[in-house]
Short mmCIF file of C-alpha atoms in Angstrom, two decimals:
data_model
loop_
_atom_site.label_atom_id
_atom_site.label_comp_id
_atom_site.label_asym_id
_atom_site.label_seq_id
_atom_site.Cartn_x
_atom_site.Cartn_y
_atom_site.Cartn_z
CA MET M 1 8.83 -1.24 -25.72
CA GLY M 2 12.35 -1.70 -27.01
CA SER M 3 15.05 -4.17 -26.06
CA LYS M 4 14.90 -6.08 -22.80
CA SER M 5 15.93 -4.05 -19.76
CA SER M 6 19.27 -4.84 -18.20
CA LEU M 7 17.44 -4.77 -14.86
CA ASP M 8 15.11 -7.65 -15.73
CA CYS M 9 15.31 -10.03 -12.78
CA LYS M 10 17.31 -13.23 -13.08
CA VAL M 11 18.23 -15.78 -10.45
CA GLU M 12 20.25 -18.95 -10.63
CA ASP M 13 18.26 -22.18 -10.65
CA ASP M 14 19.53 -25.63 -9.64
CA SER M 15 21.19 -26.20 -13.02
CA ASN M 16 23.12 -22.91 -12.78
CA HIS M 17 21.13 -21.37 -15.64
CA LEU M 18 19.72 -17.89 -15.30
CA GLU M 19 15.96 -17.95 -14.88
CA PRO M 20 13.95 -14.70 -15.18
CA PHE M 21 11.34 -13.91 -12.56
CA LEU M 22 8.43 -11.54 -12.34
CA ILE M 23 8.44 -8.67 -9.82
CA THR M 24 5.11 -7.54 -8.37
CA ASN M 25 5.10 -4.18 -6.60
CA CYS M 26 2.11 -4.71 -4.32
CA HIS M 27 1.54 -1.09 -3.29
CA ILE M 28 1.49 1.96 -5.56
CA HIS M 29 -0.90 4.85 -6.25
CA THR M 30 -1.87 6.56 -9.50
CA PHE M 31 -4.58 8.97 -8.29
CA TYR M 32 -3.64 12.53 -9.23
CA LEU M 33 -3.82 15.41 -6.78
CA SER M 34 -6.76 17.09 -8.48
CA LEU M 35 -8.83 14.09 -7.30
CA VAL M 36 -7.98 14.97 -3.70
CA PRO M 37 -10.30 17.18 -1.56
CA LYS M 38 -9.06 20.76 -1.40
CA GLY M 39 -8.84 20.60 2.38
CA VAL M 40 -6.11 17.95 2.20
CA LEU M 41 -3.72 20.19 0.26
CA PRO M 42 -1.88 23.27 1.53
CA VAL M 43 -3.64 26.59 0.92
CA GLY M 44 -3.17 27.68 -2.69
CA LEU M 45 -1.81 24.36 -3.91
CA SER M 46 -5.13 23.11 -5.27
CA GLN M 47 -5.41 26.32 -7.30
CA ALA M 48 -1.87 25.87 -8.58
CA LEU M 49 -2.59 22.31 -9.67
CA ALA M 50 -5.72 23.44 -11.49
CA SER M 51 -3.61 25.64 -13.76
CA LEU M 52 -0.95 23.98 -15.90
CA PRO M 53 1.19 27.14 -16.32
CA LEU M 54 1.00 27.93 -12.61
CA GLN M 55 1.77 24.32 -11.67
CA ALA M 56 4.83 24.33 -13.93
CA ALA M 57 6.00 27.61 -12.41
CA VAL M 58 5.68 26.26 -8.85
CA VAL M 59 7.60 23.08 -9.72
CA GLN M 60 10.36 25.05 -11.48
CA ALA M 61 10.67 27.51 -8.59
CA LEU M 62 11.05 24.70 -6.07
CA HIS M 63 13.79 23.08 -8.17
CA TRP M 64 15.64 26.37 -8.53
CA LEU M 65 15.73 27.05 -4.78
CA ASN M 66 18.72 24.70 -4.69
CA PRO M 67 19.81 23.88 -8.27
CA ILE M 68 22.91 21.98 -7.12
CA ASN M 69 21.06 19.29 -5.14
CA LYS M 70 18.31 17.52 -7.10
CA ARG M 71 17.10 15.60 -4.03
CA ASP M 72 16.96 18.44 -1.50
CA ARG M 73 13.69 18.98 0.39
CA PHE M 74 12.34 21.53 -2.12
CA SER M 75 13.21 19.41 -5.16
CA ARG M 76 11.64 16.33 -3.59
CA TYR M 77 8.43 18.27 -3.01
CA ALA M 78 8.61 19.50 -6.60
CA ASN M 79 8.94 15.90 -7.81
CA PHE M 80 5.88 14.93 -5.78
CA LEU M 81 3.85 17.84 -7.20
CA GLU M 82 5.02 17.17 -10.73
CA ILE M 83 3.87 13.55 -10.65
CA GLY M 84 0.71 14.17 -8.65
CA GLY M 85 -0.11 17.08 -10.94
CA GLN M 86 -0.54 14.80 -13.94
CA ARG M 87 -4.00 14.89 -15.49
CA THR M 88 -4.66 11.14 -15.79
CA GLN M 89 -3.78 7.95 -13.94
CA ASP M 90 -2.34 6.70 -17.22
CA GLU M 91 0.35 9.40 -17.17
CA ILE M 92 1.41 8.51 -13.62
CA PHE M 93 1.44 4.79 -14.40
CA GLU M 94 3.73 5.35 -17.38
CA ILE M 95 6.23 7.09 -15.09
CA ILE M 96 6.38 4.29 -12.50
CA LYS M 97 6.75 1.62 -15.20
CA GLY M 98 10.02 3.24 -16.26
CA TYR M 99 11.54 2.66 -12.81
CA TYR M 100 11.28 -1.14 -12.93
CA PRO M 101 12.11 -4.11 -15.16
CA ARG M 102 10.02 -4.42 -18.28
CA LYS M 103 7.54 -7.08 -17.12
CA THR M 104 6.95 -5.82 -13.57
CA ARG M 105 3.36 -5.91 -12.30
CA PHE M 106 1.86 -3.20 -10.08
CA VAL M 107 -1.01 -3.34 -7.58
CA VAL M 108 -2.68 0.09 -7.90
CA LEU M 109 -4.58 1.36 -4.86
CA PRO M 110 -7.24 4.10 -5.18
CA MET M 111 -8.40 6.31 -2.30
CA ASP M 112 -11.95 7.23 -1.28
CA MET M 113 -11.50 10.54 0.58
CA GLU M 114 -15.05 11.89 0.41
CA PHE M 115 -15.88 11.31 4.08
CA MET M 116 -12.69 12.55 5.78
CA GLY M 117 -14.06 16.04 6.44
CA ALA M 118 -11.76 17.89 4.02
CA GLY M 119 -14.39 18.74 1.41
CA LYS M 120 -15.84 16.87 -1.53
CA PRO M 121 -13.29 15.55 -4.06
CA PRO M 122 -13.53 17.13 -7.53
CA LYS M 123 -14.35 13.68 -8.94
CA ASP M 124 -16.43 10.92 -7.40
CA ILE M 125 -14.69 7.68 -6.40
CA ASN M 126 -16.65 5.94 -9.16
CA ASP M 127 -14.88 8.12 -11.71
CA GLN M 128 -11.54 7.15 -10.18
CA HIS M 129 -12.49 3.46 -10.28
CA ASN M 130 -13.79 3.64 -13.84
CA GLU M 131 -10.62 5.36 -15.05
CA LEU M 132 -8.53 2.73 -13.27
CA GLU M 133 -10.61 -0.05 -14.83
CA GLN M 134 -9.96 1.30 -18.32
CA LEU M 135 -6.26 1.62 -17.55
CA ALA M 136 -6.18 -2.03 -16.40
CA LYS M 137 -7.82 -3.12 -19.65
CA LYS M 138 -5.11 -1.23 -21.51
CA ASN M 139 -2.37 -2.88 -19.40
CA PRO M 140 -3.78 -6.33 -18.57
CA GLU M 141 -0.40 -7.92 -17.84
CA SER M 142 1.08 -5.18 -15.67
CA LEU M 143 -1.69 -3.33 -13.80
CA LEU M 144 -3.62 -5.06 -11.01
CA PRO M 145 -6.21 -2.60 -9.65
CA PHE M 146 -7.81 -2.73 -6.21
CA PHE M 147 -11.21 -1.28 -5.31
CA ALA M 148 -11.51 1.30 -2.51
CA ILE M 149 -14.32 0.83 0.02
CA ASP M 150 -15.45 3.18 2.81
CA PRO M 151 -18.34 1.86 4.96
CA ARG M 152 -19.87 5.34 5.30
CA ARG M 153 -20.87 5.11 1.66
CA TYR M 154 -23.16 2.16 2.43
CA ASN M 155 -25.62 3.18 5.16
CA GLY M 156 -28.89 1.38 5.90
CA GLU M 157 -30.59 -1.37 3.92
CA LYS M 158 -30.24 0.47 0.61
CA GLY M 159 -26.57 1.09 1.26
CA GLN M 160 -25.94 -2.55 2.09
CA ALA M 161 -27.80 -3.63 -1.04
CA ALA M 162 -25.61 -1.23 -3.05
CA LEU M 163 -22.46 -2.69 -1.47
CA ASP M 164 -23.59 -6.22 -2.26
CA ALA M 165 -24.29 -5.23 -5.88
CA GLU M 166 -20.91 -3.49 -6.14
CA LEU M 167 -19.05 -6.53 -4.84
CA ARG M 168 -20.80 -8.86 -7.26
CA LYS M 169 -20.13 -6.49 -10.14
CA ARG M 170 -16.46 -5.88 -9.39
CA PHE M 171 -15.61 -9.40 -8.19
CA PRO M 172 -17.64 -11.94 -10.17
CA ALA M 173 -17.42 -15.58 -9.17
CA ASP M 174 -15.42 -16.41 -12.29
CA LEU M 175 -11.88 -15.21 -11.49
CA ASN M 176 -11.09 -14.93 -15.20
CA ASN M 177 -13.72 -12.19 -15.56
CA ARG M 178 -12.28 -9.98 -12.82
CA ILE M 179 -10.52 -6.75 -13.59
CA PHE M 180 -10.25 -5.59 -9.98
CA ARG M 181 -8.04 -7.93 -7.95
CA GLY M 182 -8.76 -6.90 -4.36
CA ILE M 183 -10.12 -4.30 -1.93
CA LYS M 184 -8.34 -1.32 -0.38
CA LEU M 185 -9.26 0.01 3.08
CA TYR M 186 -7.92 3.18 4.71
CA PRO M 187 -9.23 3.25 8.32
CA PRO M 188 -7.42 6.49 9.38
CA LEU M 189 -9.97 8.34 7.24
CA GLY M 190 -12.46 7.74 10.06
CA TYR M 191 -13.73 4.17 10.43
CA SER M 192 -12.84 0.84 11.96
CA PRO M 193 -12.26 -2.36 9.96
CA LYS M 194 -14.79 -3.88 12.38
CA ASP M 195 -17.51 -1.41 11.32
CA HIS M 196 -20.76 -3.37 11.03
CA ARG M 197 -21.32 -1.97 7.53
CA LEU M 198 -18.23 -3.90 6.36
CA GLU M 199 -19.48 -7.25 7.60
CA ALA M 200 -20.96 -8.18 4.20
CA MET M 201 -17.68 -7.25 2.53
CA TRP M 202 -15.62 -9.51 4.82
CA ALA M 203 -18.04 -12.39 4.26
CA TYR M 204 -17.91 -11.89 0.49
CA CYS M 205 -14.10 -11.72 0.44
CA ASN M 206 -13.92 -14.88 2.53
CA GLU M 207 -16.26 -16.79 0.24
CA HIS M 208 -15.13 -15.46 -3.14
CA ASN M 209 -11.35 -15.31 -2.87
CA VAL M 210 -10.87 -11.51 -2.71
CA PRO M 211 -7.72 -10.21 -0.95
CA VAL M 212 -7.85 -7.04 1.15
CA LEU M 213 -5.07 -4.50 1.72
CA SER M 214 -5.49 -2.10 4.65
CA HIS M 215 -3.41 0.89 5.74
CA CYS M 216 -1.69 -0.06 9.00
CA SER M 217 0.54 2.73 10.28
CA ARG M 218 0.00 5.76 12.49
CA GLY M 219 1.02 8.11 9.66
CA GLY M 220 -0.64 9.11 6.41
CA VAL M 221 -3.73 11.25 5.88
CA HIS M 222 -6.57 11.01 8.40
CA ARG M 223 -10.02 12.34 9.19
CA ARG M 224 -10.03 16.04 9.93
CA GLY M 225 -10.38 16.64 13.65
CA ALA M 226 -9.51 13.07 14.61
CA SER M 227 -7.21 12.61 17.59
CA GLN M 228 -4.13 10.44 17.26
CA ALA M 229 -5.72 8.04 19.74
CA GLU M 230 -8.74 7.63 17.44
CA VAL M 231 -6.54 7.12 14.39
CA ASP M 232 -4.47 4.54 16.27
CA ARG M 233 -7.55 2.69 17.47
CA ASN M 234 -8.94 2.40 13.92
CA THR M 235 -5.59 1.36 12.46
CA ASP M 236 -4.25 -1.04 15.10
CA PRO M 237 -3.25 -4.51 13.78
CA ASP M 238 -5.34 -6.15 16.51
CA ASN M 239 -8.52 -5.03 14.73
CA TYR M 240 -8.09 -7.89 12.29
CA LEU M 241 -7.72 -10.77 14.76
CA LEU M 242 -11.45 -11.33 15.35
CA LEU M 243 -12.10 -11.02 11.62
CA LEU M 244 -9.45 -13.64 10.84
CA ASP M 245 -10.86 -15.86 13.59
CA LYS M 246 -14.34 -15.61 12.08
CA TYR M 247 -13.42 -15.81 8.39
CA LYS M 248 -10.84 -18.54 7.97
CA ASN M 249 -10.21 -17.97 4.25
CA LEU M 250 -9.50 -14.24 4.44
CA ARG M 251 -6.27 -12.87 3.02
CA ILE M 252 -5.41 -9.47 4.52
CA CYS M 253 -2.28 -7.41 4.01
CA LEU M 254 -1.45 -4.92 6.79
CA ALA M 255 0.40 -2.32 4.76
CA HIS M 256 3.64 -0.61 5.89
CA PHE M 257 4.75 -3.30 8.42
CA GLY M 258 3.63 -1.07 11.30
CA GLY M 259 5.02 2.20 9.92
CA ASP M 260 7.92 4.53 10.72
CA ASP M 261 6.81 5.51 14.24
CA ASP M 262 6.58 1.91 15.35
CA TRP M 263 9.91 0.96 13.81
CA GLU M 264 11.42 3.80 15.84
CA ALA M 265 9.72 2.40 18.96
CA TYR M 266 10.94 -1.10 18.07
CA PHE M 267 14.52 0.18 18.31
CA GLU M 268 14.31 2.85 20.99
CA LYS M 269 11.68 1.53 23.43
CA PRO M 270 12.58 -2.03 24.50
CA GLU M 271 9.53 -2.15 26.76
CA SER M 272 7.29 -1.89 23.67
CA ARG M 273 8.71 -5.19 22.40
CA ILE M 274 7.47 -7.16 25.41
CA GLU M 275 4.84 -9.54 24.07
CA VAL M 276 1.35 -9.51 25.52
CA ASP M 277 -0.74 -12.62 24.83
CA LEU M 278 -2.69 -12.57 21.55
CA ASP M 279 -5.92 -13.25 23.40
CA ASP M 280 -5.48 -10.45 25.93
CA THR M 281 -7.47 -7.20 25.91
CA TYR M 282 -6.86 -4.22 23.65
CA ASP M 283 -5.94 -2.04 26.62
CA LYS M 284 -3.19 -4.45 27.68
CA ARG M 285 -1.90 -5.05 24.16
CA LYS M 286 -1.76 -1.37 23.15
CA SER M 287 1.59 -1.10 24.96
CA MET M 288 3.17 -3.18 22.18
CA ASN M 289 4.59 -1.42 19.13
CA TRP M 290 2.95 -2.50 15.90
CA VAL M 291 6.08 -4.05 14.43
CA SER M 292 6.21 -6.44 17.38
CA LYS M 293 2.47 -7.10 17.07
CA ILE M 294 2.69 -8.00 13.39
CA LEU M 295 5.74 -10.21 13.99
CA GLN M 296 3.96 -11.94 16.89
CA ILE M 297 0.76 -12.55 14.93
CA ILE M 298 2.61 -13.97 11.92
CA GLU M 299 4.96 -16.09 14.02
CA SER M 300 1.99 -17.58 15.87
CA ARG M 301 0.91 -19.23 12.58
CA ARG M 302 -2.65 -18.85 13.79
CA TYR M 303 -3.64 -16.75 10.77
CA PRO M 304 -2.21 -18.11 7.50
CA GLY M 305 -4.06 -15.43 5.51
CA LEU M 306 -2.29 -12.50 7.19
CA TYR M 307 0.39 -10.62 5.23
CA THR M 308 2.28 -7.36 5.57
CA ASP M 309 4.15 -5.17 3.10
CA ILE M 310 7.21 -2.94 3.41
CA SER M 311 5.79 -0.02 1.42
CA TYR M 312 6.99 3.45 2.43
CA THR M 313 8.67 2.07 5.57
CA ILE M 314 11.96 1.33 3.80
CA PHE M 315 11.45 3.92 1.08
CA SER M 316 11.24 6.86 3.46
CA THR M 317 14.58 6.07 5.11
CA GLN M 318 17.44 3.59 4.83
CA LYS M 319 17.55 3.30 8.61
CA PHE M 320 15.24 0.31 8.91
CA LEU M 321 16.55 -1.69 5.95
CA PRO M 322 19.22 -3.70 7.85
CA ALA M 323 16.70 -4.73 10.52
CA ILE M 324 14.11 -5.80 7.94
CA SER M 325 16.81 -7.76 6.15
CA VAL M 326 17.81 -9.60 9.34
CA ILE M 327 14.17 -10.38 10.22
CA LEU M 328 13.35 -11.71 6.75
CA LYS M 329 16.49 -13.82 6.53
CA ASN M 330 16.10 -15.29 10.03
CA SER M 331 12.37 -16.06 10.03
CA SER M 332 10.93 -18.19 7.25
CA ASN M 333 7.43 -17.56 8.67
CA VAL M 334 7.73 -13.76 8.38
CA ARG M 335 9.53 -13.97 5.05
CA ALA M 336 6.67 -16.04 3.59
CA LYS M 337 4.11 -13.38 4.62
CA THR M 338 5.93 -10.21 3.55
CA LEU M 339 5.18 -8.46 0.26
CA PHE M 340 7.34 -6.08 -1.73
CA GLY M 341 5.70 -2.67 -2.22
CA SER M 342 6.96 0.89 -2.45
CA ASP M 343 3.98 3.26 -1.95
CA TYR M 344 4.89 5.22 -5.09
CA TYR M 345 4.38 8.12 -5.67
CA MET M 346 3.99 9.05 -1.98
CA THR M 347 7.72 8.34 -1.68
CA GLN M 348 8.72 11.03 -4.17
CA ASN M 349 9.08 13.62 -1.42
CA GLU M 350 11.68 11.48 0.38
CA LYS M 351 15.46 11.71 0.17
CA PHE M 352 16.16 8.75 -2.12
CA ASP M 353 14.36 7.92 -5.33
CA GLU M 354 12.34 4.83 -6.16
CA ARG M 355 14.91 3.20 -8.43
CA TYR M 356 17.75 3.61 -5.97
CA LEU M 357 15.94 2.20 -2.94
CA SER M 358 14.26 -0.70 -4.76
CA MET M 359 17.63 -1.85 -6.10
CA GLN M 360 19.32 -1.29 -2.73
CA LEU M 361 16.60 -3.42 -1.12
CA ARG M 362 17.19 -6.18 -3.64
CA HIS M 363 20.96 -6.02 -3.08
CA THR M 364 20.64 -6.05 0.73
CA LEU M 365 18.14 -8.92 0.85
CA GLY M 366 19.84 -11.00 -1.82
CA GLU M 367 18.20 -12.49 -4.89
CA GLU M 368 16.50 -15.43 -3.20
CA VAL M 369 14.82 -13.44 -0.41
CA PHE M 370 13.89 -10.63 -2.79
CA ARG M 371 12.38 -13.15 -5.16
CA GLU M 372 10.26 -14.57 -2.36
CA ILE M 373 8.76 -11.21 -1.32
CA ALA M 374 8.51 -9.83 -4.87
CA GLU M 375 7.28 -12.87 -6.80
CA ARG M 376 6.25 -15.92 -4.77
CA ASN M 377 4.42 -14.18 -1.92
CA PRO M 378 2.47 -11.75 -4.14
CA ARG M 379 1.31 -14.71 -6.22
CA MET M 380 -0.01 -16.43 -3.09
CA TYR M 381 -1.58 -13.26 -1.70
CA LEU M 382 -3.27 -12.26 -4.96
#
């Protein structure tokens, strides 16, 4: 690339000299929409994305519905389709790199959507992983890929043997030989993190220093036909307490800091903030909103390997940013376990763009707090 970006991060050290630091965005996606099962997309959209001329026409039409406002609802949807309609993960990755300082690193999270009941994806998850692996080799300093696992892919003895072989292949004992840096789970697609078929994975991660990032909000895509109660049960932060009790070396990030719905409850339903003891039953603890749960678990200091990230939560709206800022500035425990992430390109259909909100976050938090969640904490987590 050309000259150094004016956005490259600098903070003052003890000698009043400017010291650059390295941002890590711990939560982005590069899978394109033609990898997604047809049943996930609105009727006709999958056909539009399969045809470049038709895709371009749809995007242009959405922009022209309101040519004065480039961030109106139609234009935001057009932006989402334009990025998701790229033909390779490489193309999407090149777009996100342009939004951040030159040396920023990105944790890229694939999705295994074969078992969600929306049809078979056009490409197998192995194709998605292999493409991501090649992209990481091309960008060894900036792209940190995770590996998506769904327990329904590993049934019976043969399935468990295949999972064991996959883990040893993707996460060899020698850390220097690893291309994949961690594991991505997405329980709303129809499974629990406590699924017995994942037991070998948790044991391997505990023993071989493999971090896990798991979707932890009530929103997002989910298994077709699943009730909200089922989705909530699979995604609840409490699912990870027994795992962290059993596997003391685990590092788990609960993505989205509880999610939009629970941030709304945190503000509007004071009764949901009443703490129920960590060791109490699920039925008693389900009255707590997930923001309060995550704060409680982290503040307990019982689980030093537990992290959360702010992806999508502050990129979908500015409403929660002041509260997150106050929490991070007032609690060193929570600040030390929070990771910067954006959830790009899922955020492209929101009101404000990636560049604007990431810089607003940095301004609101201040350089020192932003440095902790964007550089120091990701280094510890990864």
